[in-house]
Tab-separated table of C-alpha atoms in Angstrom:
chain	number	residue	atom	x	y	z
A	1	GLY	CA	1.498	16.679	-6.487
A	2	GLN	CA	-1.511	15.054	-4.973
A	3	GLN	CA	-1.653	14.729	-1.219
A	4	VAL	CA	-3.877	12.225	0.553
A	5	MET	CA	-4.260	12.944	4.226
A	6	GLN	CA	-5.815	10.894	6.981
A	7	ILE	CA	-7.019	11.970	10.369
A	8	PRO	CA	-6.586	11.139	13.097
A	9	GLN	CA	-3.087	9.732	12.904
A	10	TYR	CA	-3.732	7.692	16.033
A	11	GLN	CA	-7.007	6.404	17.446
A	12	HIS	CA	-7.230	4.877	20.906
A	13	VAL	CA	-10.608	3.219	21.252
A	14	GLN	CA	-12.258	1.449	24.133
A	15	GLU	CA	-13.461	-1.985	23.114
A	16	GLY	CA	-17.106	-1.797	22.175
A	17	GLU	CA	-17.039	1.860	21.183
A	18	ASP	CA	-17.425	3.313	17.702
A	19	PHE	CA	-14.979	5.505	15.829
A	20	THR	CA	-14.475	7.156	12.454
A	21	THR	CA	-11.338	7.821	10.458
A	22	TYR	CA	-11.252	10.355	7.667
A	23	CYS	CA	-9.414	10.575	4.370
A	24	ASN	CA	-9.030	13.855	2.499
A	25	SER	CA	-7.380	14.671	-0.783
A	26	SER	CA	-5.978	17.884	-2.194
A	27	THR	CA	-7.372	16.879	-5.594
A	28	THR	CA	-10.424	14.988	-6.770
A	29	LEU	CA	-10.126	11.305	-6.036
A	30	SER	CA	-10.521	8.843	-8.882
A	31	ASN	CA	-11.490	5.763	-6.912
A	32	ILE	CA	-10.833	5.297	-3.219
A	33	GLN	CA	-9.610	2.051	-1.768
A	34	TRP	CA	-9.217	1.163	1.882
A	35	TYR	CA	-6.582	-1.199	3.232
A	36	LYS	CA	-5.832	-2.623	6.660
A	37	GLN	CA	-2.316	-3.390	7.813
A	38	ARG	CA	-1.887	-5.386	10.977
A	39	PRO	CA	1.238	-4.735	13.067
A	40	GLY	CA	4.150	-6.411	11.293
A	41	GLY	CA	1.972	-7.279	8.324
A	42	HIS	CA	1.283	-6.006	4.850
A	43	PRO	CA	-1.647	-4.006	3.488
A	44	VAL	CA	-4.771	-6.062	2.868
A	45	PHE	CA	-7.499	-4.750	0.590
A	46	LEU	CA	-10.816	-4.014	2.278
A	47	ILE	CA	-12.997	-2.230	-0.249
A	48	GLN	CA	-13.177	0.142	-3.212
A	49	LEU	CA	-15.548	3.072	-3.650
A	50	VAL	CA	-16.113	4.469	-7.103
A	51	LYS	CA	-19.218	6.646	-7.195
A	52	SER	CA	-19.792	10.013	-5.608
A	53	GLY	CA	-21.707	9.596	-2.339
A	54	GLU	CA	-21.305	5.830	-2.376
A	55	VAL	CA	-21.749	3.954	0.899
A	56	LYS	CA	-20.687	0.361	1.417
A	57	LYS	CA	-20.856	-1.816	4.498
A	58	GLN	CA	-18.820	-4.799	5.591
A	59	LYS	CA	-20.222	-6.148	8.837
A	60	ARG	CA	-19.211	-3.524	11.426
A	61	LEU	CA	-17.349	-1.362	8.891
A	62	THR	CA	-19.082	1.388	6.925
A	63	PHE	CA	-17.234	3.154	4.115
A	64	GLN	CA	-18.392	6.388	2.523
A	65	PHE	CA	-17.226	8.384	-0.470
A	66	GLY	CA	-17.836	12.121	-0.378
A	67	GLU	CA	-20.203	13.823	-2.779
A	68	ALA	CA	-17.374	15.861	-4.283
A	69	LYS	CA	-15.053	12.827	-4.373
A	70	LYS	CA	-12.465	14.670	-2.321
A	71	ASN	CA	-12.912	12.743	0.891
A	72	SER	CA	-13.863	9.401	2.305
A	73	SER	CA	-14.509	7.929	5.727
A	74	LEU	CA	-14.413	4.610	7.514
A	75	HIS	CA	-16.678	4.084	10.493
A	76	ILE	CA	-16.259	1.071	12.752
A	77	THR	CA	-18.947	0.164	15.238
A	78	ALA	CA	-18.526	-1.891	18.396
A	79	THR	CA	-14.748	-1.998	18.087
A	80	GLN	CA	-13.089	-5.334	18.809
A	81	THR	CA	-9.476	-6.199	19.577
A	82	THR	CA	-9.255	-7.739	16.111
A	83	ASP	CA	-9.692	-4.248	14.671
A	84	VAL	CA	-6.194	-3.301	15.810
A	85	GLY	CA	-4.004	-2.134	12.962
A	86	THR	CA	-3.420	0.739	10.594
A	87	TYR	CA	-6.141	1.696	8.157
A	88	PHE	CA	-5.017	3.310	4.933
A	89	CYS	CA	-7.030	4.982	2.253
A	90	ALA	CA	-5.557	5.132	-1.246
A	91	ASP	CA	-6.516	6.919	-4.399
A	92	ARG	CA	-6.510	4.508	-7.322
A	93	LYS	CA	-5.800	6.197	-10.624
A	94	ALA	CA	-7.557	4.629	-13.565
A	95	ALA	CA	-4.392	4.805	-15.657
A	96	GLY	CA	-2.155	2.018	-14.472
A	97	ASN	CA	-4.054	1.406	-11.267
A	98	LYS	CA	-1.343	3.253	-9.332
A	99	LEU	CA	-2.201	3.797	-5.665
A	100	THR	CA	-1.488	6.980	-3.720
A	101	PHE	CA	-1.779	6.179	-0.045
A	102	GLY	CA	-2.616	8.383	2.879
A	103	GLY	CA	-0.522	8.291	6.032
A	104	GLY	CA	-2.886	5.917	7.784
A	105	THR	CA	-4.788	5.874	11.060
A	106	ARG	CA	-3.241	3.651	13.696
A	107	VAL	CA	-5.938	2.054	15.794
A	108	LEU	CA	-5.295	0.736	19.269
A	109	VAL	CA	-8.097	-0.976	21.159
A	110	LYS	CA	-8.276	-0.925	24.924
A	111	PRO	CA	-9.969	-4.042	26.304
B	1	ASP	CA	-1.860	-15.838	2.445
B	2	THR	CA	-2.131	-13.482	-0.542
B	3	GLY	CA	0.056	-15.602	-2.779
B	4	VAL	CA	2.610	-12.867	-3.508
B	5	SER	CA	6.010	-13.860	-2.177
B	6	GLN	CA	9.081	-11.724	-1.607
B	7	ASP	CA	12.637	-12.660	-0.893
B	8	PRO	CA	14.465	-11.971	1.299
B	9	ARG	CA	12.148	-10.910	4.098
B	10	HIS	CA	14.914	-9.005	5.817
B	11	LYS	CA	18.146	-7.532	4.534
B	12	ILE	CA	20.820	-5.725	6.516
B	13	THR	CA	23.563	-4.109	4.511
B	14	LYS	CA	26.288	-1.565	4.875
B	15	ARG	CA	26.088	1.815	3.229
B	16	GLY	CA	27.450	1.716	-0.278
B	17	GLN	CA	26.613	-1.913	-0.952
B	18	ASN	CA	24.222	-3.093	-3.655
B	19	VAL	CA	21.124	-5.101	-2.804
B	20	THR	CA	18.575	-6.966	-4.898
B	21	PHE	CA	15.086	-8.016	-3.919
B	22	ARG	CA	12.822	-10.482	-5.639
B	23	CYS	CA	9.059	-10.561	-5.980
B	24	ASP	CA	7.000	-13.475	-7.243
B	25	PRO	CA	3.462	-12.318	-8.035
B	26	ILE	CA	0.332	-14.395	-8.000
B	27	SER	CA	0.402	-16.689	-10.984
B	28	GLU	CA	-1.077	-15.123	-14.123
B	29	HIS	CA	-1.192	-11.640	-12.630
B	30	ASN	CA	0.206	-9.518	-15.399
B	31	ARG	CA	0.535	-6.298	-13.408
B	32	LEU	CA	3.220	-5.963	-10.758
B	33	TYR	CA	3.863	-2.963	-8.518
B	34	TRP	CA	6.670	-1.913	-6.209
B	35	TYR	CA	6.065	0.356	-3.223
B	36	ARG	CA	8.269	1.630	-0.436
B	37	GLN	CA	6.992	2.105	3.094
B	38	THR	CA	8.911	3.891	5.821
B	39	LEU	CA	8.019	3.613	9.479
B	40	GLY	CA	4.757	5.316	10.318
B	41	GLN	CA	3.943	6.204	6.718
B	42	GLY	CA	1.764	4.812	3.987
B	43	PRO	CA	3.278	2.915	1.063
B	44	GLU	CA	4.714	5.103	-1.710
B	45	PHE	CA	4.508	4.018	-5.323
B	46	LEU	CA	7.843	3.306	-7.001
B	47	THR	CA	7.138	1.598	-10.307
B	48	TYR	CA	4.899	-0.870	-12.077
B	49	PHE	CA	5.007	-3.424	-14.852
B	50	GLN	CA	2.479	-4.754	-17.274
B	51	ASN	CA	3.908	-8.094	-18.245
B	52	GLU	CA	7.591	-7.375	-18.911
B	53	ALA	CA	7.113	-3.710	-19.779
B	54	GLN	CA	7.912	-1.102	-17.131
B	55	LEU	CA	5.174	1.446	-17.718
B	56	GLU	CA	5.726	4.054	-15.023
B	57	LYS	CA	8.429	5.089	-12.590
B	58	SER	CA	8.042	7.465	-9.689
B	59	ARG	CA	10.354	10.402	-9.197
B	60	LEU	CA	11.221	8.632	-5.935
B	61	LEU	CA	13.044	6.067	-8.022
B	62	SER	CA	16.489	7.621	-8.318
B	63	ASP	CA	19.144	6.458	-10.745
B	64	ARG	CA	20.406	4.073	-8.067
B	65	PHE	CA	17.184	2.091	-8.293
B	66	SER	CA	16.387	-0.284	-11.113
B	67	ALA	CA	13.592	-2.772	-11.530
B	68	GLU	CA	13.161	-5.546	-14.039
B	69	ARG	CA	10.613	-8.147	-14.974
B	70	PRO	CA	12.350	-9.919	-17.823
B	71	LYS	CA	9.877	-12.713	-18.504
B	72	GLY	CA	6.751	-11.057	-17.255
B	73	SER	CA	6.631	-13.231	-14.162
B	74	PHE	CA	8.908	-12.473	-11.202
B	75	SER	CA	10.466	-9.063	-10.734
B	76	THR	CA	13.664	-7.791	-9.148
B	77	LEU	CA	14.373	-4.436	-7.556
B	78	GLU	CA	18.022	-3.476	-7.256
B	79	ILE	CA	19.407	-0.619	-5.220
B	80	GLN	CA	22.969	0.386	-5.942
B	81	ARG	CA	25.241	2.217	-3.529
B	82	THR	CA	22.718	2.020	-0.728
B	83	GLU	CA	22.258	4.972	1.594
B	84	GLN	CA	20.821	5.068	5.094
B	85	GLY	CA	17.771	6.835	3.704
B	86	ASP	CA	16.983	3.718	1.684
B	87	SER	CA	16.069	1.866	4.881
B	88	ALA	CA	12.428	0.934	4.505
B	89	MET	CA	9.999	-1.870	3.794
B	90	TYR	CA	9.832	-2.644	0.078
B	91	LEU	CA	6.443	-4.020	-0.852
B	92	CYS	CA	5.450	-5.786	-4.017
B	93	ALA	CA	1.873	-6.133	-5.199
B	94	SER	CA	0.233	-7.816	-8.148
B	95	ARG	CA	-3.051	-7.593	-9.951
B	96	ALA	CA	-4.764	-9.394	-12.766
B	97	GLU	CA	-5.726	-7.058	-15.582
B	98	GLY	CA	-9.363	-7.053	-16.412
B	99	SER	CA	-10.382	-8.413	-13.056
B	100	THR	CA	-11.192	-6.508	-9.902
B	101	ASP	CA	-9.052	-3.528	-9.046
B	102	THR	CA	-7.574	-5.252	-6.030
B	103	GLN	CA	-3.828	-5.228	-5.585
B	104	TYR	CA	-2.523	-8.138	-3.551
B	105	PHE	CA	0.498	-7.253	-1.470
B	106	GLY	CA	3.376	-9.489	-0.535
B	107	PRO	CA	4.924	-9.611	2.948
B	108	GLY	CA	7.628	-7.136	1.977
B	109	THR	CA	11.391	-6.998	2.293
B	110	ARG	CA	12.642	-4.922	5.194
B	111	LEU	CA	15.911	-3.225	4.303
B	112	THR	CA	18.199	-1.793	6.961
B	113	VAL	CA	21.208	0.171	5.776
B	114	LEU	CA	23.860	0.646	8.440
């Protein structure tokens, strides 16, 4: 079956620095969604990318969908302590809207 | 607050016991999803409903698992003869058909099987 993989698994970032987390799929992605889960919390929707090569920005977060729709990335600039959490990418299948999640990137911010 | 509620928030049970969880979706959301999340992993799809109809079940959902949504509003997930491997966070999410593709997750029910 489909595998959605995220790297790195852990990201230790100094406050103020930038970092990127990557999402790769063994099959072509339908639509990619990104979620953030704070420690002890539940996944919260951030954004959806649909088109090949699409780039979307949310303040300090930049999301990109690969040209071949087999990968995606999330880039965070000027990391803040509020960015702590686990970032998941998920492939959203058009039929039924079922989500296939990656393993997540756990982000820790050093003040 | 996403508006999806789940009850109970925590459940500790002994191996072999049956447990039932409840999910109340956002009002008028006709699609409801169940996921399971183990420590350090992403959520895994279990099943979903459109109104009262269960449209898809994952192979993860063994015969010991059953989900219902009898009136198309709240849903229940029952696990019979629990095993230690069933220990996980069980997440419910809902979505309004025809709107954005966003699924709104509830706080989850954390199950611990001793």
